């Protein structure tokens, strides 16, 4: 049986190759397509949330689609810039780059506040930023998946529980005039610990509208600051068979 490339826990800090990233994007693009597997669990005028569960699994895969009237430069910077993330995302206790491992690729650490008696969760993730112009429209991807890193061992002394990201990905596409951004979010994570799956699935299905409302407010609050920043676009894939050396792109 062919192993899906995004489900295994990475343990080496080597740079992910262009070929591996292209294969990963194929999986992501497939997941992002409409299919009968996805069940609509929230369909409002400004956001749609879908969920599915694969055989043998106990946690939902989540897909969110929405549109914000802010350019990609603003949306991308607020999602990618970790210093900005700490300012607007009230659930983030700490987040920082652990190690840069390649163009558009780094290892990040994030601890997340939880409510009530639930222990704080933290994550160590490989983050890959990809700018894909291989098709008719240019698309920005920000991909996350769990790794292990010696600089960020499990912080059991703090009472933290290490979560696991099988795959999370923001897919950002400028709308026709570039003044707005179409957003898709794919998410499949496990908070681990003793939290019942039924509770995790409820939160995963119902939290996105509130989170994106907060994110929209952050876009409003930080639009001017983001407009002054270059947007980091990461690896540039310019053709389906590209084998050239990846490089960083910045847009002033």
Coordinates of C-alpha atoms in Angstrom, one line a residue:
X1 CA 0.0 0.0 0.0
X2 CA 1.4 3.4 -1.0
X3 CA 2.3 5.5 2.0
X4 CA 0.7 9.0 2.0
X5 CA 3.6 11.4 2.3
X6 CA 2.1 13.8 4.9
X7 CA 1.1 11.4 7.6
X8 CA 4.5 10.2 9.0
X9 CA 6.4 12.0 11.8
X10 CA 9.5 13.6 10.3
X11 CA 12.6 13.1 12.4
X12 CA 15.4 14.5 10.2
X13 CA 16.1 18.2 9.6
X14 CA 17.1 17.9 6.0
X15 CA 15.6 20.2 3.4
X16 CA 12.5 18.9 1.7
X17 CA 13.3 18.5 -2.0
X18 CA 11.3 20.2 -4.7
X19 CA 10.1 16.8 -5.9
X20 CA 8.9 15.9 -2.4
X21 CA 7.1 19.3 -2.2
X22 CA 5.5 18.8 -5.6
X23 CA 4.2 15.4 -4.4
X24 CA 2.9 17.0 -1.2
X25 CA 1.1 19.7 -3.2
X26 CA -0.6 17.0 -5.3
X27 CA -2.0 15.5 -2.1
X28 CA -3.1 18.9 -0.8
X29 CA -4.8 19.9 -4.1
X30 CA -6.7 16.6 -4.0
X31 CA -7.8 17.2 -0.5
X32 CA -9.0 20.7 -1.3
X33 CA -11.3 19.5 -4.1
X34 CA -15.0 19.0 -3.5
X35 CA -16.0 15.4 -2.9
X36 CA -18.8 13.3 -1.4
X37 CA -16.4 12.5 1.5
X38 CA -16.7 16.1 2.8
X39 CA -19.8 16.8 4.9
X40 CA -20.9 20.4 5.3
X41 CA -21.1 21.3 9.0
X42 CA -21.3 25.1 8.7
X43 CA -22.5 27.1 5.7
X44 CA -23.0 30.8 6.3
X45 CA -22.8 33.7 3.9
X46 CA -19.1 34.2 4.6
X47 CA -17.6 30.9 5.6
X48 CA -18.1 27.2 4.8
X49 CA -16.7 24.4 7.1
X50 CA -16.5 20.8 6.0
X51 CA -15.4 17.6 7.8
X52 CA -14.6 14.0 7.0
X53 CA -13.3 11.0 8.8
X54 CA -11.3 8.3 7.1
X55 CA -11.7 4.6 7.9
X56 CA -9.6 3.6 11.0
X57 CA -9.3 7.2 12.2
X58 CA -11.1 8.9 15.1
X59 CA -10.5 12.6 14.4
X60 CA -12.0 14.7 11.7
X61 CA -10.2 16.2 8.8
X62 CA -11.4 19.8 8.5
X63 CA -11.7 22.0 5.4
X64 CA -12.6 25.7 5.6
X65 CA -13.3 28.1 2.7
X66 CA -13.8 31.8 3.0
X67 CA -13.0 35.2 1.4
X68 CA -11.6 38.3 3.0
X69 CA -11.5 41.8 1.5
X70 CA -7.8 42.2 2.2
X71 CA -5.0 41.6 -0.3
X72 CA -2.7 38.6 -0.1
X73 CA 0.1 40.7 1.2
X74 CA -1.9 41.4 4.4
X75 CA -3.4 38.0 4.8
X76 CA -0.1 36.2 4.1
X77 CA 1.9 38.3 6.5
X78 CA -0.5 37.9 9.4
X79 CA -0.5 34.1 9.0
X80 CA 3.3 33.8 8.4
X81 CA 5.0 36.4 10.5
X82 CA 5.3 34.9 14.0
X83 CA 5.8 38.2 15.8
X84 CA 2.5 39.5 14.3
X85 CA 0.8 36.1 15.2
X86 CA 1.6 36.6 18.9
X87 CA 0.0 40.1 18.8
X88 CA -3.4 39.0 17.3
X89 CA -3.9 35.3 18.1
X90 CA -5.1 35.2 21.7
X91 CA -4.6 31.4 21.9
X92 CA -0.8 31.6 21.1
X93 CA 1.3 31.7 24.2
X94 CA 4.6 31.5 22.4
X95 CA 5.8 30.9 18.9
X96 CA 9.2 31.2 17.3
X97 CA 11.5 29.8 14.6
X98 CA 13.6 26.9 15.9
X99 CA 15.7 26.4 12.8
X100 CA 15.7 27.5 9.2
X101 CA 16.4 24.5 7.0
X102 CA 16.0 25.8 3.5
X103 CA 14.4 28.4 1.2
X104 CA 10.9 28.8 2.4
X105 CA 11.3 26.0 5.0
X106 CA 11.8 26.2 8.7
X107 CA 11.0 24.5 12.0
X108 CA 8.7 26.4 14.3
X109 CA 7.6 25.9 17.9
X110 CA 4.1 27.0 19.1
X111 CA 2.4 26.7 22.5
X112 CA -1.4 27.1 22.6
X113 CA -3.5 28.2 25.5
X114 CA -6.4 26.0 26.4
X115 CA -9.4 26.7 28.6
X116 CA -10.3 25.3 32.0
X117 CA -8.5 22.2 33.3
X118 CA -7.1 21.2 29.9
X119 CA -3.3 21.3 29.8
X120 CA -1.5 23.6 27.4
X121 CA -0.6 22.0 24.1
X122 CA 2.5 22.7 22.1
X123 CA 3.6 21.7 18.6
X124 CA 6.9 21.5 16.8
X125 CA 6.3 21.7 13.0
X126 CA 8.0 21.9 9.7
X127 CA 6.6 24.9 7.9
X128 CA 6.9 25.1 4.1
X129 CA 5.9 28.3 2.2
X130 CA 5.3 27.6 -1.5
X131 CA 4.3 30.0 -4.3
X132 CA 2.8 27.9 -7.1
X133 CA 2.4 29.5 -10.6
X134 CA 2.2 26.2 -12.5
X135 CA -1.5 26.6 -13.2
X136 CA -3.8 29.3 -14.5
X137 CA -3.8 31.2 -11.2
X138 CA -0.9 31.8 -8.7
X139 CA -1.4 30.3 -5.3
X140 CA 0.4 30.7 -2.0
X141 CA 0.6 27.7 0.3
X142 CA 1.7 27.6 3.9
X143 CA 2.1 24.0 5.0
X144 CA 2.6 22.6 8.5
X145 CA 3.3 19.1 9.7
X146 CA 4.8 17.8 12.9
X147 CA 8.5 17.0 13.4
X148 CA 10.8 16.2 16.2
X149 CA 13.7 18.6 17.0
X150 CA 16.4 18.3 19.7
X151 CA 16.1 22.0 20.6
X152 CA 12.4 21.5 21.5
X153 CA 12.0 18.3 23.5
X154 CA 8.7 17.6 25.1
X155 CA 8.1 20.1 27.9
X156 CA 6.6 17.7 30.4
X157 CA 8.1 19.7 33.3
X158 CA 5.8 22.6 32.3
X159 CA 2.8 20.3 32.2
X160 CA 2.5 20.8 28.4
X161 CA 1.3 18.0 26.2
X162 CA 2.9 17.7 22.7
X163 CA 0.2 17.7 20.0
X164 CA 0.7 16.3 16.5
X165 CA -0.1 18.0 13.2
X166 CA -0.7 15.4 10.5
X167 CA -1.3 18.2 8.0
X168 CA -2.4 21.8 8.1
X169 CA -2.3 24.1 5.1
X170 CA -3.4 27.6 4.2
X171 CA -4.2 28.0 0.5
X172 CA -4.3 31.6 -0.5
X173 CA -5.4 32.9 -3.9
X174 CA -5.8 36.6 -4.8
X175 CA -9.2 37.4 -6.2
X176 CA -9.7 38.9 -9.7
X177 CA -8.6 42.5 -8.8
X178 CA -6.1 41.6 -6.1
X179 CA -7.9 43.5 -3.4
X180 CA -9.2 40.4 -1.7
X181 CA -8.0 36.9 -0.9
X182 CA -9.7 33.5 -1.3
X183 CA -8.7 31.3 1.6
X184 CA -8.9 27.6 2.1
X185 CA -7.7 25.9 5.2
X186 CA -7.0 22.1 5.5
X187 CA -6.4 20.8 9.0
X188 CA -5.9 17.4 10.6
X189 CA -4.4 17.6 14.0
X190 CA -4.4 15.6 17.2
X191 CA -4.2 17.4 20.6
X192 CA -3.2 14.1 22.2
X193 CA -3.7 13.6 26.0
X194 CA -6.9 12.3 27.4
X195 CA -9.4 14.7 25.7
X196 CA -12.3 12.6 24.3
X197 CA -12.3 12.5 20.5
X198 CA -16.0 13.6 20.5
X199 CA -15.0 16.8 22.2
X200 CA -12.0 17.4 19.9
X201 CA -14.2 16.8 16.9
X202 CA -16.9 19.2 18.1
X203 CA -14.3 22.0 18.6
X204 CA -12.6 21.3 15.3
X205 CA -16.0 21.5 13.5
X206 CA -17.3 24.6 15.3
X207 CA -14.2 26.8 16.0
X208 CA -13.3 28.0 12.5
X209 CA -16.0 30.7 12.2
X210 CA -15.0 32.4 15.5
X211 CA -11.3 32.1 14.6
X212 CA -11.7 33.6 11.2
X213 CA -13.8 36.4 12.7
X214 CA -10.8 37.2 15.0
X215 CA -8.5 36.9 12.0
X216 CA -10.6 39.4 10.0
X217 CA -10.3 41.8 12.9
X218 CA -6.6 41.4 12.9
X219 CA -6.5 42.2 9.2
X220 CA -8.3 45.4 9.9
X221 CA -6.0 46.3 12.8
X222 CA -2.7 45.5 11.1
X223 CA -3.5 46.3 7.4
X224 CA -1.3 49.4 7.4
X225 CA 1.6 47.7 9.0
X226 CA 1.4 44.6 6.7
X227 CA 1.3 46.9 3.7
X228 CA 4.8 48.1 4.5
X229 CA 6.2 44.6 4.8
X230 CA 7.4 42.4 2.0
X231 CA 5.5 39.2 1.7
X232 CA 7.6 36.1 2.0
X233 CA 6.5 33.7 -0.8
X234 CA 9.0 30.9 -0.2
X235 CA 9.7 28.3 -2.8
X236 CA 8.6 29.2 -6.3
X237 CA 7.2 26.4 -8.5
X238 CA 7.0 27.7 -12.0
X239 CA 6.2 24.5 -13.9
X240 CA 4.9 21.1 -13.1
X241 CA 8.3 19.5 -13.9
X242 CA 10.4 22.2 -12.4
X243 CA 13.8 20.9 -11.2
X244 CA 15.5 24.2 -10.9
X245 CA 16.9 25.4 -7.6
X246 CA 14.2 26.9 -5.4
X247 CA 14.5 30.5 -4.4
X248 CA 12.9 33.1 -2.3
X249 CA 10.6 35.8 -3.7
X250 CA 9.7 39.1 -2.0
X251 CA 7.2 41.6 -3.2
X252 CA 7.7 45.2 -2.1

